[in-house]
GROMACS .gro file of C-alpha atoms in nm:
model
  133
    1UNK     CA    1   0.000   0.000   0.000
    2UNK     CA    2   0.122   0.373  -0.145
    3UNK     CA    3   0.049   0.626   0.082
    4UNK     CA    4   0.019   1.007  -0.018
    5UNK     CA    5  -0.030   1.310   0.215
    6UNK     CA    6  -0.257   1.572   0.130
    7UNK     CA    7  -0.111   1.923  -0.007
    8UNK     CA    8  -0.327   2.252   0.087
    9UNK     CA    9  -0.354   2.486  -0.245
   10UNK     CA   10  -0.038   2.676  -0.071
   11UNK     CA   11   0.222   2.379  -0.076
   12UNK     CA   12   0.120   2.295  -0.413
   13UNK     CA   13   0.194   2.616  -0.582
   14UNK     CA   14   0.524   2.635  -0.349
   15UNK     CA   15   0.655   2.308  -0.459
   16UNK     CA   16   0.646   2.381  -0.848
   17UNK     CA   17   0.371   2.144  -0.873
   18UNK     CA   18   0.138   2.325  -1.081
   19UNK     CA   19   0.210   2.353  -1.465
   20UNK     CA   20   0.120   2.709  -1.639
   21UNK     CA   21  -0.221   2.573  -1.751
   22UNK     CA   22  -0.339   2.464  -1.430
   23UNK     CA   23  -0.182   2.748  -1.258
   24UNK     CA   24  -0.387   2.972  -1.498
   25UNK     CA   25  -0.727   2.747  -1.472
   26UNK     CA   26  -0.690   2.777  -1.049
   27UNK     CA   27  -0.715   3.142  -1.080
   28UNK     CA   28  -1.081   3.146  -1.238
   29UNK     CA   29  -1.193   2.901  -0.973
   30UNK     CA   30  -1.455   3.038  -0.736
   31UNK     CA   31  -1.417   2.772  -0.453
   32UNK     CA   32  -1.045   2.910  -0.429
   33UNK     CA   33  -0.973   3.284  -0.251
   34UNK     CA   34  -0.664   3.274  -0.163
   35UNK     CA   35  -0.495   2.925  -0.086
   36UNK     CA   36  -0.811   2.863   0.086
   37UNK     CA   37  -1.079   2.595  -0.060
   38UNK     CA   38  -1.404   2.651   0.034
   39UNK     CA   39  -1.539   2.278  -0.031
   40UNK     CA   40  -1.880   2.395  -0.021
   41UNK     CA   41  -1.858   2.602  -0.312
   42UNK     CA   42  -1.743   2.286  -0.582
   43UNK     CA   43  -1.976   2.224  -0.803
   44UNK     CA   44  -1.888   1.845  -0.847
   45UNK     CA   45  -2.003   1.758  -1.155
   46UNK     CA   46  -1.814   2.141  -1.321
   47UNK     CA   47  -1.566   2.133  -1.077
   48UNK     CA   48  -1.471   1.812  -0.979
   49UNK     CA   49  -1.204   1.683  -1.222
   50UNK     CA   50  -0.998   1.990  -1.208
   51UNK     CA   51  -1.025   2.000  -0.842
   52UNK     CA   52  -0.912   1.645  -0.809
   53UNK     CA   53  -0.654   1.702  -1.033
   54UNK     CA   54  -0.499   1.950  -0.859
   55UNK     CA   55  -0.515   1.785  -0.559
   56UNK     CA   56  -0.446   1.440  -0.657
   57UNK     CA   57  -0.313   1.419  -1.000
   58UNK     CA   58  -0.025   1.688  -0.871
   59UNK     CA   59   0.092   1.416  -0.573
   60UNK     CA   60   0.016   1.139  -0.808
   61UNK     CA   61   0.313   1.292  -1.053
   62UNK     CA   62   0.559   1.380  -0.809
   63UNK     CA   63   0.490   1.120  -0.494
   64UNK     CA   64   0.435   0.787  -0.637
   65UNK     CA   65   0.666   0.537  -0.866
   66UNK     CA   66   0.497   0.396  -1.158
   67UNK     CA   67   0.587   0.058  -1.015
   68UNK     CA   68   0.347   0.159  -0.749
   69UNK     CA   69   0.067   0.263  -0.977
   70UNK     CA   70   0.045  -0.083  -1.108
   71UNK     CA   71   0.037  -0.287  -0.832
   72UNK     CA   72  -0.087  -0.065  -0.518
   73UNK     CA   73  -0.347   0.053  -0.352
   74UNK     CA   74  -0.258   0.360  -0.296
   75UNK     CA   75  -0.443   0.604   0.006
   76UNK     CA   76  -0.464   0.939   0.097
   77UNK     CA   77  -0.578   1.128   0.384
   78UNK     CA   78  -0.837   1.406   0.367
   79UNK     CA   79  -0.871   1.724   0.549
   80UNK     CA   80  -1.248   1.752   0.719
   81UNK     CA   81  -1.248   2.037   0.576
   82UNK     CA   82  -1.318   1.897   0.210
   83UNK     CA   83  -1.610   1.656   0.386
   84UNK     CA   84  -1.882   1.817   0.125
   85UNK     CA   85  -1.673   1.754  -0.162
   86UNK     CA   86  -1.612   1.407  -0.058
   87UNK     CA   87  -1.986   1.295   0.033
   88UNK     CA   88  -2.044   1.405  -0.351
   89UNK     CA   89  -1.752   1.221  -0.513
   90UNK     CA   90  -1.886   0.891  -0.291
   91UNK     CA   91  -2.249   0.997  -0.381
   92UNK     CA   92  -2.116   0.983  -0.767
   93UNK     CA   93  -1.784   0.748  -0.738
   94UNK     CA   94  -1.656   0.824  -1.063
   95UNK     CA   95  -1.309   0.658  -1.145
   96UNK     CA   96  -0.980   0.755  -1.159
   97UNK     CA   97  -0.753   0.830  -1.481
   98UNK     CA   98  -0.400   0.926  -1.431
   99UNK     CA   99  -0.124   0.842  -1.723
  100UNK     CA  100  -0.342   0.600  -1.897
  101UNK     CA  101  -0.387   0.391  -1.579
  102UNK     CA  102  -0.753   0.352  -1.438
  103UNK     CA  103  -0.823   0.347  -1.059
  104UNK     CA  104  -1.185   0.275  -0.875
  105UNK     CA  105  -1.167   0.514  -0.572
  106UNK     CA  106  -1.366   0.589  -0.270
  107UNK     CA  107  -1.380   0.744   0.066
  108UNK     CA  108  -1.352   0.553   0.336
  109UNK     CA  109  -1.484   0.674   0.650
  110UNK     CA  110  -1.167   0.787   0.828
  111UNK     CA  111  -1.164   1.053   0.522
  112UNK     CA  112  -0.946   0.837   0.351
  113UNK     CA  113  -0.931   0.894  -0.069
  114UNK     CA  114  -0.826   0.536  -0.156
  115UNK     CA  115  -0.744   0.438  -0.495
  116UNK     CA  116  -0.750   0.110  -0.639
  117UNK     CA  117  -0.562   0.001  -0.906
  118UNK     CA  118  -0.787  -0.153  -1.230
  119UNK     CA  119  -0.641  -0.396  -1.492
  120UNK     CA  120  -0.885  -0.285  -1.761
  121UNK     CA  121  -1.126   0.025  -1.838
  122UNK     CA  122  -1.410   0.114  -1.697
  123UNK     CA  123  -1.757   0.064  -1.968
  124UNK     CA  124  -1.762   0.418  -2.097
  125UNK     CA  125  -2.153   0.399  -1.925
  126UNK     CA  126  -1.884   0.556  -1.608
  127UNK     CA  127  -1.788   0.856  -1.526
  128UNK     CA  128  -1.460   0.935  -1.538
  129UNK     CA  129  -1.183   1.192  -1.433
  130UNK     CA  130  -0.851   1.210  -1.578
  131UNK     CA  131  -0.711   1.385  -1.342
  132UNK     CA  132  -0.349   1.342  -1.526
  133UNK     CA  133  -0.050   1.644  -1.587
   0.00000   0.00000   0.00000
């Protein structure tokens, strides 16, 4: 099992994380002022892929091997403060795309974003987030 701490919006930018695109699609977000996320204002089914991109798809990239992706699950604690957004991802469970690799992910309820590892694709009937770099 991969494991993967949570970034606020403020360690992401520091660490380089974001790439000019994303950096220039977090500044028309509403949920963001500041380096504050204000989880109640994510419109899941707008808002949810870029969200979980930048919060995932960024420690994805620069946290876990590939050997890792293929073979683990991989988990990630979740601040309380993101509890709306994550009753809606559950609510809608939509699976995970990162580098061509599919994931079926949940929250578990000790706010853990778990992510397990698929060995084909999701029927297209799913929804999906590719919440890649």
């Amino acid at each position: 099992m991969s494991e993967i701490t949570f970034q606020n919006i403020e360690e992401i930018k520091s660490n380089g994380f974001l790439t000019v695109e994303m950096a220039q699609e977090l500044k028309k977000q509403n949920y963001i002022n500041g380096n504050e996320i204000d989880a109640y204002a994510i419109d899941f089914e707008k808002d949810g892929e870029f969200f979980l991109k930048l919060i995932l798809g960024t420690q994805l990239r620069y946290s876990i091997d590939e050997e890792d992706l293929n073979t683990d699950l991989i988990e990630m604690e979740m601040p309380r403060e993101l509890v709306p957004f994550l009753l809606d991802f559950n609510r809608i469970s939509p699976f995970i795309l990162f580098d061509g690799k599919y994931f079926a992910a949940y929250v578990s309820k000790y706010l853990e974003l778990i992510l397990v590892p698929l060995k084909e694709k999701p029927d297209d009937n799913y929804l999906i987030f590719d919440v890649s770099i």
